[in-house]
C-alpha positions as CSV (number, residue, x, y, z in Angstrom):
1,X,88.2,-154.2,-111.0
2,X,85.2,-154.4,-108.6
3,X,87.6,-153.3,-105.7
4,X,89.2,-150.4,-107.7
5,X,85.9,-148.7,-108.6
6,X,84.6,-148.9,-105.1
7,X,87.7,-146.9,-104.0
8,X,87.7,-144.7,-106.6
9,X,83.9,-143.8,-105.9
10,X,84.6,-143.6,-102.4
11,X,86.8,-141.2,-102.7
12,X,85.6,-139.0,-105.5
13,X,82.7,-138.8,-103.4
14,X,83.0,-139.1,-99.6
15,X,85.7,-136.8,-99.3
16,X,85.3,-134.2,-101.5
17,X,85.3,-130.8,-99.5
18,X,82.7,-128.2,-100.7
19,X,84.1,-124.5,-99.7
20,X,81.4,-122.2,-98.3
21,X,79.7,-119.2,-99.7
22,X,81.0,-117.7,-101.5
23,X,84.6,-119.5,-101.5
24,X,86.4,-121.8,-103.9
25,X,88.9,-124.2,-103.8
26,X,91.1,-126.1,-106.0
27,X,91.4,-130.4,-105.4
28,X,93.7,-133.0,-106.7
29,X,92.1,-136.5,-106.8
30,X,95.3,-139.1,-107.2
31,X,95.2,-142.7,-107.6
32,X,98.0,-145.3,-107.6
33,X,97.2,-149.0,-107.9
34,X,99.7,-151.5,-107.4
35,X,98.7,-154.8,-109.7
36,X,97.2,-155.4,-113.1
37,X,95.0,-152.7,-114.6
38,X,94.1,-150.9,-117.7
39,X,94.7,-147.7,-116.0
40,X,97.9,-145.6,-115.7
41,X,100.1,-146.9,-112.8
42,X,98.9,-143.2,-111.0
43,X,96.6,-140.7,-112.2
44,X,95.9,-137.1,-110.4
45,X,92.3,-135.6,-111.8
46,X,92.2,-131.9,-110.9
47,X,89.4,-130.2,-110.2
48,X,88.0,-126.2,-109.0
49,X,85.4,-126.2,-106.7
50,X,83.1,-128.5,-108.9
51,X,84.3,-128.7,-112.8
52,X,87.9,-131.3,-113.6
53,X,90.3,-128.2,-115.3
54,X,93.4,-131.1,-115.2
55,X,94.7,-134.1,-115.7
56,X,98.5,-135.9,-115.5
57,X,99.6,-139.4,-115.3
58,X,102.3,-141.2,-115.1
59,X,102.5,-142.9,-118.8
60,X,102.5,-138.9,-120.1
61,X,104.3,-137.0,-117.4
62,X,102.8,-133.7,-118.9
63,X,100.1,-131.9,-117.3
64,X,97.0,-131.5,-119.4
65,X,94.4,-128.8,-119.0
66,X,90.8,-129.3,-119.2
67,X,89.4,-126.3,-119.7
68,X,85.8,-125.8,-119.1
69,X,84.8,-123.1,-121.2
70,X,88.7,-122.1,-122.8
71,X,90.3,-123.9,-125.0
72,X,92.7,-126.6,-123.6
73,X,95.9,-124.6,-123.6
74,X,98.5,-125.8,-121.2
75,X,100.1,-122.2,-118.5
76,X,103.9,-123.3,-118.9
77,X,104.5,-122.2,-115.3
78,X,101.5,-124.4,-114.3
79,X,102.4,-127.1,-116.1
80,X,106.2,-127.3,-114.2
81,X,104.2,-126.8,-110.5
82,X,102.1,-129.1,-111.7
83,X,104.9,-132.1,-112.9
84,X,107.2,-131.4,-109.7
85,X,104.6,-131.8,-107.5
86,X,102.5,-134.5,-108.9
87,X,105.7,-136.2,-109.4
88,X,106.4,-136.1,-105.6
89,X,103.2,-137.2,-104.7
90,X,103.1,-140.0,-106.7
91,X,106.3,-141.3,-105.6
92,X,105.2,-141.0,-102.0
93,X,102.0,-142.8,-102.7
94,X,104.2,-145.2,-104.6
95,X,106.5,-146.0,-102.0
96,X,103.6,-145.8,-99.0
97,X,101.8,-148.3,-101.0
98,X,104.2,-151.0,-101.4
99,X,104.7,-150.4,-96.7
100,X,100.9,-151.1,-96.2
101,X,101.0,-154.1,-98.9
102,X,103.3,-155.7,-96.7
103,X,102.0,-154.4,-93.7
104,X,98.9,-156.0,-94.2
105,X,100.0,-159.0,-96.0
106,X,97.4,-157.9,-99.0
107,X,97.1,-160.4,-101.3
108,X,94.5,-159.2,-103.6
109,X,94.4,-158.3,-107.3
110,X,94.6,-155.1,-107.1
111,X,96.1,-152.9,-104.3
112,X,95.0,-149.3,-104.9
113,X,96.4,-145.7,-102.4
114,X,95.0,-142.4,-102.3
115,X,95.3,-139.1,-101.9
116,X,93.2,-135.7,-101.7
117,X,95.4,-133.1,-101.7
118,X,93.8,-129.3,-102.0
119,X,93.3,-125.9,-101.0
120,X,90.7,-123.1,-100.4
121,X,90.4,-119.3,-100.4
122,X,87.5,-117.5,-99.5
123,X,85.8,-114.7,-101.2
124,X,87.7,-111.8,-101.0
125,X,90.7,-114.6,-102.3
126,X,92.4,-114.9,-99.1
127,X,93.9,-118.5,-98.7
128,X,91.5,-120.3,-95.6
129,X,92.9,-123.6,-95.9
130,X,94.7,-126.7,-97.0
131,X,94.4,-130.2,-96.6
132,X,95.8,-133.9,-97.3
133,X,94.0,-137.2,-96.6
134,X,95.2,-140.7,-97.7
135,X,92.8,-144.1,-98.4
136,X,94.8,-148.0,-99.0
137,X,92.0,-150.0,-100.2
138,X,89.0,-147.8,-98.9
139,X,90.7,-147.3,-95.7
140,X,91.4,-143.7,-94.1
141,X,95.1,-143.0,-93.0
142,X,96.7,-139.6,-91.8
143,X,95.7,-136.2,-92.6
144,X,96.8,-133.1,-92.6
145,X,94.8,-130.1,-92.0
146,X,95.9,-126.6,-92.5
147,X,93.1,-123.7,-92.0
148,X,95.9,-120.1,-91.9
149,X,96.0,-120.6,-88.1
150,X,95.9,-124.1,-86.9
151,X,98.0,-127.2,-88.4
152,X,97.2,-130.2,-87.8
153,X,98.0,-133.9,-88.1
154,X,96.2,-137.3,-87.9
155,X,98.0,-140.3,-88.7
156,X,95.3,-142.7,-88.6
157,X,95.3,-146.2,-88.0
158,X,97.3,-147.7,-90.4
159,X,100.7,-146.5,-89.7
160,X,102.9,-145.4,-87.1
161,X,102.7,-141.7,-85.8
162,X,105.3,-139.2,-87.5
163,X,108.3,-138.0,-85.2
164,X,108.2,-134.4,-84.3
165,X,111.0,-133.8,-86.8
166,X,109.1,-135.6,-89.7
167,X,105.9,-133.2,-88.8
168,X,107.6,-129.9,-88.4
169,X,109.6,-131.0,-92.2
170,X,106.3,-132.0,-92.9
171,X,104.4,-128.5,-92.1
172,X,106.9,-126.0,-93.6
173,X,106.8,-127.7,-96.9
174,X,103.8,-128.4,-97.0
175,X,103.1,-124.4,-96.0
176,X,105.7,-122.9,-97.4
177,X,105.9,-124.9,-100.8
178,X,102.8,-126.9,-101.6
179,X,100.0,-124.3,-100.2
180,X,101.4,-121.0,-102.4
181,X,101.3,-124.0,-105.7
182,X,98.0,-124.6,-104.4
183,X,96.9,-120.9,-104.0
184,X,98.2,-119.6,-107.5
185,X,96.9,-121.9,-109.8
186,X,93.3,-121.7,-108.4
187,X,93.2,-117.8,-109.0
188,X,94.9,-119.1,-112.3
189,X,91.7,-120.8,-112.6
190,X,89.5,-118.7,-111.4
191,X,90.1,-115.9,-113.8
192,X,90.3,-118.5,-116.7
193,X,87.1,-120.2,-116.0
194,X,85.1,-117.0,-114.3
195,X,82.2,-117.3,-116.5
196,X,80.9,-120.7,-115.8
197,X,82.0,-120.5,-112.4
198,X,81.2,-117.9,-110.7
199,X,77.5,-117.7,-112.6
200,X,74.6,-117.6,-110.5
201,X,71.3,-119.7,-111.9
202,X,68.3,-119.8,-109.6
203,X,67.4,-122.8,-107.6
204,X,63.6,-124.3,-108.9
205,X,61.8,-125.3,-106.1
206,X,58.7,-127.7,-106.0
207,X,56.7,-129.7,-103.1
208,X,56.1,-133.0,-103.8
209,X,53.4,-135.6,-103.0
210,X,53.5,-139.1,-103.1
211,X,51.0,-141.7,-101.8
212,X,52.6,-144.6,-99.5
213,X,51.5,-148.3,-99.9
214,X,50.6,-148.0,-96.5
215,X,48.3,-145.3,-96.3
216,X,49.9,-141.7,-95.9
217,X,52.3,-139.4,-97.9
218,X,55.5,-138.6,-98.6
219,X,56.3,-134.9,-99.2
220,X,58.6,-134.0,-100.5
221,X,61.1,-130.8,-101.1
222,X,63.1,-130.8,-104.2
223,X,65.4,-127.4,-105.2
224,X,66.6,-128.2,-108.6
225,X,68.3,-126.2,-111.7
226,X,70.7,-124.2,-109.3
227,X,74.7,-123.4,-110.0
228,X,76.4,-122.9,-107.7
229,X,76.4,-126.2,-105.3
230,X,75.8,-124.4,-101.9
231,X,72.2,-124.3,-101.5
232,X,69.8,-124.5,-98.1
233,X,66.5,-126.6,-98.9
234,X,64.6,-126.6,-94.8
235,X,61.7,-128.4,-95.2
236,X,58.9,-127.3,-92.2
237,X,56.0,-128.3,-90.4
238,X,54.1,-125.5,-89.1
239,X,56.5,-123.1,-89.5
240,X,59.1,-125.4,-87.7
241,X,62.1,-127.0,-89.1
242,X,62.1,-130.8,-89.6
243,X,65.0,-132.2,-87.5
244,X,67.4,-133.9,-90.5
245,X,67.0,-137.4,-88.5
246,X,63.5,-137.5,-89.8
247,X,64.2,-136.5,-93.1
248,X,65.4,-138.5,-95.7
249,X,67.8,-137.7,-99.1
250,X,69.6,-134.2,-98.4
251,X,73.1,-134.8,-101.2
252,X,73.7,-132.1,-103.5
253,X,73.8,-134.0,-106.8
254,X,74.4,-132.8,-110.0
255,X,71.9,-132.4,-112.7
256,X,74.2,-133.6,-116.3
257,X,73.8,-129.8,-117.4
258,X,76.1,-127.9,-115.5
259,X,73.3,-127.1,-112.5
260,X,72.3,-129.4,-109.3
261,X,69.7,-130.6,-107.7
262,X,68.2,-131.2,-104.2
263,X,65.8,-133.7,-102.4
264,X,64.4,-133.5,-98.8
265,X,61.6,-135.6,-97.9
266,X,59.4,-136.4,-95.0
267,X,56.4,-139.3,-94.8
268,X,53.4,-137.4,-92.8
269,X,50.9,-140.2,-91.5
270,X,47.5,-140.2,-92.2
271,X,47.0,-139.1,-89.1
272,X,49.2,-136.9,-89.6
273,X,47.2,-135.3,-93.0
274,X,43.9,-135.2,-90.9
275,X,45.9,-132.7,-88.6
276,X,46.4,-130.6,-91.4
277,X,49.9,-129.0,-90.6
278,X,51.5,-126.7,-93.1
279,X,54.0,-128.0,-94.9
280,X,57.2,-125.6,-96.3
281,X,59.5,-125.9,-98.4
282,X,62.0,-122.9,-97.6
283,X,65.1,-122.0,-99.8
284,X,68.2,-120.1,-99.6
285,X,70.6,-119.3,-102.0
286,X,73.3,-117.3,-103.7
287,X,71.2,-116.6,-106.7
288,X,68.0,-115.1,-104.5
289,X,67.8,-111.8,-102.7
290,X,65.5,-112.9,-100.5
291,X,64.2,-116.6,-99.0
292,X,62.2,-118.7,-101.2
293,X,59.3,-120.4,-100.0
294,X,56.8,-123.5,-101.6
295,X,54.2,-123.5,-99.0
296,X,51.1,-126.9,-98.9
297,X,48.2,-127.5,-96.6
298,X,46.4,-131.0,-96.9
299,X,43.0,-131.0,-97.9
300,X,39.9,-132.0,-95.5
301,X,37.4,-134.9,-96.7
302,X,34.9,-132.1,-97.6
303,X,37.5,-130.0,-99.7
304,X,38.9,-133.0,-101.6
305,X,35.8,-133.4,-102.8
306,X,34.9,-130.5,-103.7
307,X,37.9,-130.0,-105.6
308,X,37.8,-133.6,-107.5
309,X,33.7,-132.2,-108.6
310,X,34.9,-129.1,-110.0
311,X,38.0,-130.6,-111.4
312,X,35.4,-132.4,-113.0
313,X,33.0,-130.3,-114.0
314,X,36.1,-127.9,-116.4
315,X,37.1,-131.0,-117.8
316,X,33.3,-132.1,-119.0
317,X,32.8,-127.6,-119.9
318,X,36.1,-128.0,-122.0
319,X,34.9,-131.3,-123.9
320,X,31.7,-129.5,-124.8
321,X,33.5,-126.5,-125.9
322,X,35.6,-128.9,-128.1
323,X,33.4,-131.4,-129.2
324,X,30.9,-127.8,-130.2
325,X,33.6,-126.0,-132.1
326,X,34.8,-129.4,-134.1
327,X,30.9,-129.9,-135.0
328,X,30.4,-126.1,-136.6
329,X,34.7,-126.5,-138.4
330,X,32.2,-130.1,-140.2
331,X,29.5,-127.7,-140.5
332,X,30.8,-124.9,-142.2
333,X,33.0,-127.5,-144.1
334,X,29.9,-129.2,-145.7
335,X,28.4,-125.5,-146.5
336,X,31.9,-124.7,-148.4
337,X,32.0,-127.3,-150.3
338,X,28.0,-127.7,-151.7
339,X,27.5,-123.9,-152.7
340,X,30.3,-123.0,-154.7
341,X,28.8,-126.8,-156.8
342,X,25.2,-125.2,-156.8
343,X,26.6,-121.8,-158.5
344,X,28.5,-122.8,-161.1
345,X,25.1,-125.5,-162.0
346,X,23.0,-122.2,-162.7
347,X,24.6,-120.3,-165.3
348,X,25.2,-123.7,-167.0
349,X,21.3,-124.9,-166.3
350,X,19.9,-121.2,-167.6
351,X,22.4,-121.9,-171.0
352,X,20.7,-124.9,-171.3
353,X,16.9,-123.8,-170.7
354,X,17.8,-121.1,-173.6
355,X,18.9,-123.6,-176.1
356,X,16.2,-125.4,-175.5
357,X,13.6,-122.1,-176.2
358,X,16.0,-121.7,-179.7
359,X,15.6,-124.8,-180.9
360,X,11.6,-124.8,-180.8
């Protein structure tokens, strides 16, 4: 079972393709399993850009639409197309799974064959590409790629290359059947989910410094709360971009609220801090009209001391004001309690004096 989870994670994360700025994509993540498992023998998860929009498996054999902002209603034509495409996909995956198990004498409890297939359209709605690639037990197999002008096929290391006749037939099938179906479905989903996938949320950017145990600092650029996921975040030193191999992080991650985050970090030595370079987080995103820059310059020793003293004085002053206000409130409260009591007692005392005089 651990192998299965590993394969699912590998294909879901490492293989997913991100459409360019303003473009949109539709990807089917198909998995077929041989062996004892609690999962269906074959399943497909359909994703548009970064949200799930559909599901299909070999148990129910019925396409289920998963709307993010719309009801889970299944279009009849779309359901027919999905049943046709995913049915053929399952047959292909199961047949290939049997061949690869025999060829490589696999004796594992579970063997998994997976396929990522999908298409992209440009911002203007024109088709951009179609791709299909397989993996058997975490090892990538063949890749079919078409970018509307060039078709390519690579057999990989697991399978024997296709013959010219087979490649010609496969090219015709993908270009004339699968690509039109994919583009049509993608446009329908875009219309259904446009309020969600076409929204633009501005990133919030922070430049964070964290002390390292061996001395120096880790300087991090953090962009978070943005959508869509495509973002350009660079860390600059004195207005020059820092090389990628010097940075850690760099993977766009979901935040769990429908937005994304990205972190890029650089380790800065004590010597570099003394040189007082200017560090800048520079961000461009679809939601921004202009580039967003956040900068930081390390302080010198004297400036750091002055800053600490200044902050300390401010804290002491605020604390003194707070204590003075509390003391005044207590004094006013005490006065408010005793004064009414004495004023009520005065008429009673006068009355007693008057009675005493009358009696005498």
